[in-house]
Coordinates of C-alpha atoms in Angstrom, one line a residue:
M272 CA 117.5 70.1 74.9
G273 CA 115.6 73.4 74.6
I274 CA 117.1 76.4 73.1
A275 CA 116.5 78.5 76.1
K276 CA 118.7 76.3 78.3
I277 CA 121.7 76.8 76.0
P278 CA 122.9 80.1 77.5
A279 CA 122.8 78.8 81.0
L280 CA 124.9 75.8 80.0
L281 CA 127.3 78.0 78.2
W282 CA 127.7 80.2 81.3
L283 CA 128.2 77.1 83.5
L284 CA 130.9 75.9 81.1
G285 CA 132.6 79.3 81.1
A286 CA 132.5 79.7 84.9
V287 CA 134.3 76.3 85.3
L288 CA 136.9 77.0 82.6
S289 CA 137.7 80.5 84.1
L290 CA 137.8 79.6 87.8
G291 CA 138.9 75.9 87.8
V292 CA 136.3 75.1 90.4
S293 CA 132.9 73.4 90.3
V294 CA 129.6 75.4 90.3
S295 CA 127.4 72.4 89.9
P296 CA 124.8 71.7 92.6
A297 CA 126.1 69.9 95.8
Q298 CA 126.3 66.2 95.9
G299 CA 122.7 64.7 96.0
A300 CA 121.3 67.9 94.9
K301 CA 119.3 68.5 91.6
T302 CA 119.1 71.1 88.9
R303 CA 115.5 72.2 88.6
H304 CA 114.0 74.2 85.5
H305 CA 111.2 76.6 85.3
D306 CA 109.9 78.9 82.6
F307 CA 108.3 82.2 83.7
F308 CA 106.1 84.1 81.1
I309 CA 105.5 87.7 82.2
K310 CA 102.2 88.7 80.6
E311 CA 99.0 90.7 81.1
S312 CA 96.0 88.9 82.7
N313 CA 92.6 90.3 83.5
Y314 CA 91.0 90.2 87.0
T315 CA 87.4 90.9 87.9
S316 CA 86.5 89.4 91.2
R317 CA 88.2 91.9 93.7
L318 CA 86.6 95.1 94.9
C319 CA 84.1 95.2 92.0
K320 CA 86.6 96.6 89.6
E321 CA 88.2 95.0 86.6
R322 CA 92.0 95.3 86.3
T323 CA 94.7 94.3 83.8
V324 CA 97.8 93.2 85.8
L325 CA 101.2 91.7 85.0
T326 CA 101.4 88.1 86.0
V327 CA 103.7 85.0 85.8
N328 CA 102.2 82.2 83.8
G329 CA 98.8 83.8 84.2
Q330 CA 98.9 83.3 88.0
F331 CA 98.5 85.8 90.9
P332 CA 100.3 84.9 93.1
G333 CA 102.7 83.3 90.8
P334 CA 104.0 79.8 90.7
T335 CA 105.6 78.3 93.7
I336 CA 109.2 76.9 93.2
Y337 CA 109.8 73.7 95.1
A338 CA 113.5 72.6 95.8
R339 CA 115.9 71.1 98.3
K340 CA 118.7 72.5 100.1
G341 CA 121.7 72.9 97.9
D342 CA 119.7 72.6 94.6
L343 CA 120.4 74.8 91.6
V344 CA 117.3 76.4 90.1
I345 CA 117.4 77.7 86.6
V346 CA 114.4 80.1 85.6
N347 CA 114.0 81.3 82.1
V348 CA 112.1 84.6 82.1
Y349 CA 110.3 85.6 79.0
N350 CA 109.0 89.2 79.1
Q351 CA 105.7 89.2 77.2
G352 CA 104.4 92.3 78.9
D353 CA 104.7 95.9 77.9
K354 CA 107.2 97.2 80.3
N355 CA 110.9 96.5 81.6
I356 CA 111.0 93.6 84.2
T357 CA 113.5 92.0 86.5
I358 CA 113.2 89.2 89.0
H359 CA 114.8 88.9 92.5
W360 CA 115.2 85.7 94.5
H361 CA 114.5 87.1 98.0
G362 CA 116.7 85.7 100.9
V363 CA 118.8 83.5 98.6
D364 CA 122.3 84.3 99.1
Q365 CA 123.4 83.4 95.5
P366 CA 127.1 82.6 96.4
R367 CA 129.5 84.4 94.1
N368 CA 126.5 84.9 91.7
P369 CA 125.3 88.4 91.8
W370 CA 124.5 88.3 88.2
S371 CA 121.3 86.5 89.0
D372 CA 120.2 88.6 91.9
G373 CA 117.9 90.7 89.9
P374 CA 117.4 94.4 91.1
E375 CA 117.3 96.7 88.1
Y376 CA 120.3 99.0 87.6
I377 CA 122.0 97.3 90.6
T378 CA 123.0 93.9 89.2
Q379 CA 121.4 93.9 85.8
C380 CA 119.6 96.0 83.2
P381 CA 116.0 95.2 83.0
I382 CA 114.6 92.5 80.6
R383 CA 112.9 94.6 77.8
P384 CA 109.4 93.7 76.4
G385 CA 110.0 90.8 74.0
G386 CA 113.3 89.8 75.7
N387 CA 114.2 87.1 77.9
F388 CA 117.0 86.2 80.5
T389 CA 117.9 83.1 82.2
Y390 CA 118.5 83.2 86.0
R391 CA 120.6 80.6 87.9
V392 CA 119.4 80.6 91.6
I393 CA 121.9 78.9 93.6
L394 CA 120.5 77.6 96.9
S395 CA 123.2 76.9 99.6
E396 CA 122.4 77.2 103.3
E397 CA 118.7 78.3 103.0
E398 CA 116.0 75.9 104.3
G399 CA 112.2 76.8 104.7
T400 CA 110.4 79.4 102.9
L401 CA 111.6 82.3 100.8
W402 CA 110.1 84.0 97.8
W403 CA 110.6 85.5 94.5
H404 CA 109.4 88.9 93.1
A405 CA 109.8 91.5 90.6
H406 CA 112.5 94.2 91.5
S407 CA 111.5 96.9 89.0
D408 CA 109.2 99.8 89.7
F409 CA 106.1 98.6 91.6
D410 CA 105.7 95.4 89.6
R411 CA 106.1 93.1 92.7
T412 CA 102.5 94.1 93.4
T413 CA 101.5 91.1 91.4
I414 CA 104.7 89.5 90.3
H415 CA 105.7 87.3 93.1
G416 CA 105.5 83.9 94.5
A417 CA 107.0 81.4 97.0
I418 CA 110.2 79.4 97.1
V419 CA 109.9 76.2 99.3
I420 CA 113.2 74.7 100.2
H421 CA 112.9 71.3 101.8
P422 CA 115.7 69.6 103.7
K423 CA 118.3 67.5 101.7
L424 CA 117.4 63.9 100.9
G425 CA 118.2 61.8 104.1
T426 CA 117.6 64.8 106.5
T427 CA 114.3 66.2 107.7
F428 CA 112.7 69.0 109.5
P429 CA 113.9 69.7 113.1
F430 CA 110.3 69.6 114.2
K431 CA 107.4 67.2 113.7
K432 CA 106.6 66.5 110.1
P433 CA 103.4 68.4 109.2
H434 CA 100.4 66.7 107.5
K435 CA 100.4 69.4 104.8
E436 CA 102.3 72.6 103.8
I437 CA 100.3 75.6 102.7
P438 CA 102.0 78.7 101.2
V439 CA 100.1 81.8 102.7
I440 CA 101.1 84.9 100.8
L441 CA 100.0 88.3 102.1
G442 CA 99.9 91.2 99.8
E443 CA 98.1 94.3 98.8
W444 CA 95.5 95.2 96.0
W445 CA 94.8 98.4 94.3
K446 CA 91.8 99.3 92.2
A447 CA 94.1 101.6 90.2
D448 CA 97.2 100.7 88.1
V449 CA 99.8 101.0 90.8
N450 CA 102.6 101.8 88.2
H451 CA 100.5 104.8 87.1
L452 CA 100.2 105.8 90.6
L453 CA 104.1 105.6 90.8
E454 CA 104.5 107.7 87.7
E455 CA 102.1 110.4 89.0
A456 CA 103.9 110.5 92.4
E457 CA 107.4 110.7 90.6
R458 CA 106.0 113.7 88.6
T459 CA 104.5 115.5 91.4
G460 CA 107.1 114.6 94.0
G461 CA 104.4 113.6 96.4
E462 CA 103.1 110.7 98.3
I463 CA 102.0 107.5 96.7
N464 CA 98.3 106.4 97.1
I465 CA 97.8 103.7 99.5
S466 CA 96.4 100.2 98.6
D467 CA 92.6 99.6 98.8
A468 CA 92.8 96.1 100.5
N469 CA 95.2 93.6 102.0
T470 CA 95.1 90.2 100.6
I471 CA 95.7 86.5 101.4
N472 CA 96.9 84.5 98.6
G473 CA 95.7 87.2 96.2
Q474 CA 92.3 87.7 97.7
P475 CA 90.9 90.4 100.1
G476 CA 88.4 87.9 101.5
D477 CA 84.5 88.1 102.1
L478 CA 84.5 91.2 104.2
F479 CA 85.2 93.2 100.9
P480 CA 82.7 93.8 98.2
C481 CA 82.7 91.5 95.1
S482 CA 85.3 89.4 96.9
K483 CA 83.4 86.5 98.6
A484 CA 83.4 84.0 95.9
G485 CA 87.2 84.1 95.6
T486 CA 88.0 84.0 99.3
Y487 CA 90.9 81.5 99.9
K488 CA 89.9 78.4 101.9
I489 CA 92.0 76.0 103.7
P490 CA 90.3 72.5 104.6
V491 CA 91.8 70.9 107.6
Q492 CA 91.1 67.8 109.8
H493 CA 91.1 67.5 113.4
G494 CA 94.2 66.3 115.0
K495 CA 96.5 67.2 112.1
T496 CA 99.4 69.7 111.9
Y497 CA 99.8 72.1 109.0
L498 CA 102.9 74.1 108.1
L499 CA 101.8 77.6 107.0
R500 CA 104.7 79.1 104.9
I501 CA 103.9 82.9 105.4
I502 CA 105.3 85.5 103.2
N503 CA 104.6 89.3 103.3
A504 CA 104.8 90.3 99.8
G505 CA 103.0 93.7 100.3
L506 CA 104.6 97.0 99.1
S507 CA 103.8 99.2 102.2
N508 CA 102.3 97.2 105.2
D509 CA 103.7 95.5 108.2
L510 CA 101.0 93.0 109.2
F511 CA 99.5 91.1 112.1
F512 CA 98.5 87.6 111.2
G513 CA 96.7 85.0 113.1
V514 CA 93.8 82.3 113.4
P515 CA 91.2 82.8 116.1
G516 CA 91.1 79.9 118.5
H517 CA 94.5 78.5 117.4
N518 CA 98.0 79.0 118.3
L519 CA 100.9 79.4 115.8
T520 CA 104.3 77.8 116.5
V521 CA 107.1 79.7 114.6
V522 CA 109.8 77.5 113.4
V523 CA 111.5 79.4 110.6
T524 CA 112.3 82.9 109.7
D525 CA 113.8 84.1 106.4
G526 CA 114.7 80.5 105.3
H527 CA 116.6 79.7 108.7
Y528 CA 115.3 77.6 111.7
T529 CA 114.2 79.3 115.0
K530 CA 114.0 78.0 118.4
P531 CA 110.2 77.0 118.3
F532 CA 107.9 79.4 120.1
T533 CA 104.2 79.5 120.2
V534 CA 102.0 82.7 119.9
K535 CA 98.5 83.7 119.1
H536 CA 99.6 85.9 116.2
I537 CA 102.8 87.0 114.4
M538 CA 104.0 90.4 113.2
I539 CA 105.6 90.1 109.8
A540 CA 107.1 92.9 107.7
P541 CA 107.3 93.4 104.0
G542 CA 110.1 91.1 102.7
Q543 CA 110.0 88.7 105.7
S544 CA 109.0 85.1 105.5
M545 CA 108.0 82.8 108.5
D546 CA 107.1 79.3 108.8
A547 CA 104.5 78.4 111.5
L548 CA 102.8 75.3 112.6
L549 CA 99.0 75.2 113.1
E550 CA 97.5 72.5 115.0
A551 CA 94.0 71.7 113.9
N552 CA 92.9 71.0 117.7
R553 CA 89.4 72.3 117.9
A554 CA 87.4 69.4 119.1
D555 CA 84.2 71.1 118.1
G556 CA 85.4 71.7 114.6
G557 CA 84.0 74.8 112.9
R558 CA 85.2 77.6 110.6
Y559 CA 87.6 80.3 111.4
Y560 CA 88.9 83.4 109.8
M561 CA 92.6 83.5 109.1
A562 CA 93.3 87.1 109.1
A563 CA 96.0 89.7 108.3
R564 CA 95.7 93.3 109.6
T565 CA 97.9 96.2 109.0
F566 CA 100.4 97.4 111.8
A567 CA 101.4 101.0 111.2
T568 CA 103.6 103.3 113.4
H569 CA 103.7 106.7 111.5
P570 CA 101.3 109.1 113.1
D571 CA 100.7 111.3 110.1
I572 CA 100.4 108.6 107.2
V573 CA 97.0 107.4 106.1
V574 CA 97.3 103.5 105.9
N575 CA 95.1 100.9 104.7
N576 CA 94.0 99.4 108.0
S577 CA 91.7 96.7 106.6
T578 CA 91.6 93.0 107.6
A579 CA 92.2 90.5 104.8
T580 CA 90.6 87.1 105.5
A581 CA 90.8 83.7 104.3
I582 CA 88.9 80.7 106.0
V583 CA 90.1 77.6 107.8
E584 CA 87.4 74.9 107.6
Y585 CA 87.3 71.7 109.6
M586 CA 86.4 68.9 106.9
D587 CA 85.8 65.8 109.2
D588 CA 82.7 63.6 109.2
T589 CA 80.6 66.6 108.9
P590 CA 82.0 69.7 107.0
A591 CA 81.7 72.9 109.0
R592 CA 78.9 75.2 108.3
G593 CA 78.0 78.7 109.5
P594 CA 79.9 82.0 109.5
P595 CA 83.6 81.9 110.5
E596 CA 84.8 83.0 113.9
F597 CA 86.4 86.4 113.6
P598 CA 89.8 87.1 115.0
A599 CA 88.8 89.4 117.9
N600 CA 92.3 89.1 119.6
L601 CA 94.2 90.2 116.6
P602 CA 96.2 93.3 117.8
G603 CA 95.1 96.8 116.6
V604 CA 96.7 98.9 113.9
K605 CA 98.9 100.8 116.2
D606 CA 99.9 98.1 118.6
I607 CA 103.5 98.6 118.8
D608 CA 103.9 96.7 122.1
S609 CA 102.5 93.5 120.6
A610 CA 104.8 93.8 117.6
T611 CA 107.8 94.4 119.9
A612 CA 106.9 91.5 122.2
Y613 CA 106.7 89.2 119.1
T614 CA 109.9 90.2 117.5
A615 CA 111.8 89.8 120.8
Q616 CA 111.0 86.0 120.7
L617 CA 113.0 85.2 117.5
R618 CA 116.1 83.1 118.2
S619 CA 118.2 80.9 115.9
L620 CA 117.8 77.1 116.6
G621 CA 121.4 76.6 117.3
S622 CA 121.4 72.7 117.1
K623 CA 124.1 70.4 116.1
D624 CA 122.8 70.1 112.4
H625 CA 121.9 73.9 112.4
P626 CA 124.6 75.7 114.3
V627 CA 124.9 79.4 115.1
D628 CA 128.1 81.1 114.0
V629 CA 128.0 84.7 115.1
P630 CA 131.2 86.5 114.3
R631 CA 132.7 87.8 117.5
Q632 CA 135.5 90.0 116.2
V633 CA 134.3 93.0 114.2
D634 CA 136.6 94.6 111.6
E635 CA 134.2 97.4 110.4
R636 CA 131.3 99.3 112.2
M637 CA 128.8 101.4 110.6
L638 CA 126.0 103.6 112.2
V639 CA 123.3 104.2 109.3
T640 CA 120.7 106.8 110.0
I641 CA 117.3 106.1 108.3
A642 CA 115.1 109.0 107.4
V643 CA 112.3 110.3 105.3
N644 CA 113.4 113.6 103.8
V645 CA 112.7 116.3 101.0
L646 CA 114.7 117.4 98.0
P647 CA 114.4 121.1 97.9
R648 CA 112.3 122.2 94.9
A649 CA 113.6 124.3 92.1
S650 CA 112.5 127.9 92.0
H651 CA 110.2 127.5 89.1
E652 CA 108.3 124.4 90.6
T653 CA 105.9 123.4 93.3
C654 CA 105.8 119.8 94.4
G655 CA 103.5 117.6 96.3
G656 CA 105.9 116.8 99.2
P657 CA 106.2 118.6 102.6
D658 CA 106.2 122.2 102.4
G659 CA 106.0 122.1 98.6
N660 CA 109.2 120.1 98.3
R661 CA 109.9 116.9 96.5
Q662 CA 109.5 113.8 98.7
A663 CA 112.8 111.8 99.4
A664 CA 114.4 109.3 101.8
S665 CA 118.0 108.5 102.7
L666 CA 120.5 106.6 104.5
N667 CA 123.2 108.6 106.3
N668 CA 121.6 111.5 104.5
V669 CA 122.5 110.2 101.1
S670 CA 119.4 109.7 98.9
F671 CA 120.2 106.8 96.5
A672 CA 119.9 107.6 92.7
N673 CA 119.8 104.7 90.3
P674 CA 122.3 105.1 87.5
S675 CA 121.5 104.5 83.8
V676 CA 123.5 101.3 83.6
D677 CA 123.9 98.5 86.2
I678 CA 126.3 99.0 89.0
L679 CA 127.5 95.2 88.8
G680 CA 128.5 95.6 85.1
A681 CA 130.3 98.9 85.9
Y682 CA 132.2 97.4 88.7
Y683 CA 133.1 94.2 86.9
R684 CA 134.4 96.0 83.9
S685 CA 136.0 99.0 85.9
V686 CA 133.8 101.7 84.2
R687 CA 134.1 105.0 85.9
G688 CA 131.5 107.5 86.5
V689 CA 128.7 105.1 87.4
F690 CA 129.0 105.3 91.2
D691 CA 131.1 106.6 94.0
A692 CA 132.7 104.2 96.5
D693 CA 132.4 106.5 99.4
F694 CA 129.1 105.6 101.3
P695 CA 129.8 107.1 104.8
N696 CA 130.2 104.8 107.8
K697 CA 128.2 107.4 109.9
P698 CA 125.8 110.2 109.4
P699 CA 127.2 113.7 108.5
F700 CA 125.9 115.2 111.7
F701 CA 124.6 113.9 114.9
F702 CA 121.6 115.1 117.0
N703 CA 118.8 113.5 119.2
F704 CA 117.8 111.2 116.4
T705 CA 114.6 110.0 118.1
D706 CA 113.2 113.3 119.6
V707 CA 109.7 113.0 117.9
D708 CA 108.7 116.6 119.5
N709 CA 111.8 118.4 117.8
D710 CA 111.8 118.1 114.0
P711 CA 113.2 121.4 112.6
V712 CA 112.7 122.0 109.0
E713 CA 116.6 122.5 108.4
R714 CA 117.0 118.7 109.0
W715 CA 114.5 117.8 106.3
A716 CA 116.7 118.2 103.2
T717 CA 118.9 115.6 101.7
K718 CA 121.0 115.1 98.5
R719 CA 121.1 112.6 95.8
G720 CA 124.0 110.4 95.2
T721 CA 125.0 106.9 93.9
K722 CA 127.3 106.0 96.7
E723 CA 128.5 102.4 97.5
K724 CA 130.2 100.8 100.5
V725 CA 133.2 98.6 99.6
V726 CA 134.3 96.0 102.0
E727 CA 137.2 93.4 102.0
Y728 CA 136.4 89.9 101.5
G729 CA 136.0 88.0 104.8
A730 CA 135.6 91.2 106.7
V731 CA 133.1 91.1 109.6
V732 CA 130.8 94.1 109.4
E733 CA 128.5 95.4 112.0
V734 CA 125.6 97.8 110.9
V735 CA 123.5 99.8 113.4
F736 CA 120.4 100.9 111.7
Q737 CA 119.3 104.1 113.7
G738 CA 115.8 105.4 113.1
T739 CA 115.2 109.1 113.1
S740 CA 112.1 111.2 113.7
I741 CA 112.6 113.4 110.6
L742 CA 109.3 114.1 109.0
G743 CA 107.7 111.6 111.4
A744 CA 109.1 108.3 112.8
E745 CA 108.2 104.8 111.8
N746 CA 109.7 101.3 111.7
H747 CA 111.5 100.1 108.6
P748 CA 112.0 96.6 107.1
M749 CA 115.7 96.8 106.0
H750 CA 116.6 94.0 103.5
L751 CA 120.2 93.1 102.4
H752 CA 120.7 91.1 99.3
G753 CA 123.3 88.3 98.9
I754 CA 124.1 88.0 102.7
T755 CA 122.1 86.6 105.5
F756 CA 122.9 88.5 108.8
Y757 CA 122.5 87.9 112.4
V758 CA 120.2 90.4 114.2
V759 CA 122.3 90.8 117.4
G760 CA 120.6 93.8 119.1
R761 CA 117.5 96.0 119.1
G762 CA 116.3 98.9 121.2
F763 CA 114.4 102.1 121.5
G764 CA 115.9 105.6 121.4
N765 CA 119.4 106.6 120.3
F766 CA 122.1 103.8 120.0
D767 CA 124.7 104.2 122.8
E768 CA 127.9 102.7 121.5
Q769 CA 129.3 102.6 125.1
K770 CA 126.4 100.8 126.7
D771 CA 124.1 99.0 124.1
P772 CA 126.6 96.5 122.7
A773 CA 126.6 94.9 126.3
T774 CA 122.9 94.0 125.6
Y775 CA 123.8 91.9 122.3
N776 CA 122.5 88.5 121.8
L777 CA 125.7 86.7 120.6
V778 CA 124.6 83.2 121.4
D779 CA 121.4 82.5 119.4
P780 CA 120.3 85.6 117.6
P781 CA 117.9 85.2 114.6
H782 CA 119.5 84.7 111.2
Q783 CA 117.6 86.8 108.8
S784 CA 117.8 88.8 105.5
T785 CA 115.1 91.3 106.5
V786 CA 115.1 93.0 109.8
S787 CA 112.0 95.1 111.0
M788 CA 113.8 98.2 112.6
P789 CA 111.7 99.5 115.6
K790 CA 110.1 103.0 115.4
V791 CA 112.4 105.6 117.0
G792 CA 114.8 102.9 117.8
W793 CA 117.8 100.9 116.4
A794 CA 118.6 97.3 115.3
A795 CA 122.2 95.9 115.0
I796 CA 123.2 93.3 112.4
R797 CA 126.4 91.5 112.0
F798 CA 127.7 89.5 109.1
R799 CA 130.8 88.1 107.5
A800 CA 131.5 89.6 104.0
A801 CA 132.1 86.3 102.3
N802 CA 130.1 86.6 99.3
P803 CA 132.0 88.6 96.5
G804 CA 129.8 90.8 94.5
V805 CA 127.4 93.7 94.4
W806 CA 124.6 93.6 96.9
F807 CA 121.7 96.0 97.2
M808 CA 120.5 97.1 100.7
H809 CA 117.2 98.9 101.0
C810 CA 114.0 99.5 103.0
H811 CA 111.3 97.1 101.8
F812 CA 108.6 99.7 101.8
D813 CA 108.7 100.3 98.1
R814 CA 107.9 103.9 98.2
H815 CA 111.0 104.5 100.3
V816 CA 113.0 102.6 97.7
V817 CA 111.8 105.0 95.1
W818 CA 112.5 108.0 97.2
G819 CA 116.3 106.6 97.9
M820 CA 116.4 104.8 101.1
S821 CA 118.9 102.4 99.7
T822 CA 122.7 101.7 99.2
V823 CA 124.9 99.0 97.8
F824 CA 127.7 96.8 99.4
I825 CA 130.4 95.9 97.2
V826 CA 132.3 92.8 98.5
K827 CA 135.6 92.4 96.9
D828 CA 137.1 89.0 95.7
G829 CA 139.1 86.9 98.0
K830 CA 142.3 85.2 96.9
A831 CA 141.2 81.6 96.5
P832 CA 139.3 80.7 93.4
E833 CA 136.3 79.7 95.3
A834 CA 136.4 83.2 96.9
K835 CA 136.0 85.1 93.6
M836 CA 132.8 86.2 91.8
M837 CA 131.7 84.2 88.9
P838 CA 132.0 85.8 85.5
P839 CA 129.0 87.0 83.8
P840 CA 126.6 85.1 81.7
P841 CA 126.5 85.7 78.0
N842 CA 123.0 86.8 77.8
M843 CA 122.9 89.6 80.4
P844 CA 120.3 92.3 79.2
T845 CA 121.6 95.6 78.1
C846 CA 120.5 99.0 79.2

């Protein structure tokens, strides 16, 4: 037995002794071990500029974790880089185990250079494609990878078994060191420079200089079906994705099965994962660009509107030659109608083996406004944000401030002064939130605070995210750690609590951990707070997280042993 595995086993023993309940994998499941070595690697084949970036095991994207539903995955992370790091297991509920969730200063202090930490990733109801990524500063730019969760042994996909499964990780690439850009933006209080290219499996594709040799290629055979496991790992861009001349049949979103539906393209927000079947049905064979193009809704922000490409090549009797077919029907960068039409088709599968369980009785309702704001500058400074102020963002006009120690540890040990348990259930003032033609400067300002929302174990919570037009409206990918929710409603304009709930889908709404909230609109999610712990909720545009578009849910322990949070492992990093 390796020394690195001893802390995890000691924690496992301590959890069993302290709670008197089993925390082993489910019957028939396995414990799977991985070692992640965070280290610097040099890359030269993208955009004609050499860069040194942080990677896991020298790979970008990082290694794929393969598991089955109900498995326990133990990942030993060794920080051989030059900065603090944490890792988050995106979309994994981690029942009773917030200690391994990963966001820095929320559930743990970061792993310092030269340090290590053992994560226990507890898979429960998830099936399909999820992903892991760094949850510290902007490190997930290059520190990310797929999590592929197959059905339990003896069960199978609720759709035709594919010939091959292919992870397709969409991301972004900067010529500059992105953390240096972050440091400069934090110093000046201004915007953060946009990326120089979108990527598919780490490559911009052959439409970019010096990138042709590395363009990702997918060989296919006529008549075969391929399962594309698509992840948007980007920091700042929603993306349209498609393959010309081919349809995509969507079967999974965020690790939960959907009613299959067929489209020419998908819209996938940062943080989301979607599984789609590609039929290699072109009788004439050929070569085709698999393409990802930015979808952006903010009218005043410069975006990277480039198209990343990979190549789908038919490799039958005569391998395809010639230039690939370009995706001429991929929607334009501002095509909000196409994005809305796609998202509206998402529905939970709702079969006998994969039932839908939407809570009908709501215990607590929240209306949470989402805004980009400013922090007023001090009299002696001039900042790079709007009107010379410091750029900020908020939920219910609270701009989240990270503490200097982790919130989970403070909550578990009843340490005072780290956070306030008074995050509001509604915004401090009401107005026409979505009036894009009326944005008075007096609405721009917000205040910093470390405010959390505490809920009772088992309570049913409904959160309506309400977009605002403060400093320009845009859509937001809102992600909740530790709890998969049902997206019961969406709409444009101001949410009407008297009329809009009548439009909810309580039969088969999508089951997700990241919801793409429409521009100048609202999205309603509903969940049962049955996972005790401390769980981060935030926009998955990383600049918005830095600016404060976040809060934390604290779910209290229930009465039964299996309804209580596990004790901390012995090797938690210290701040």
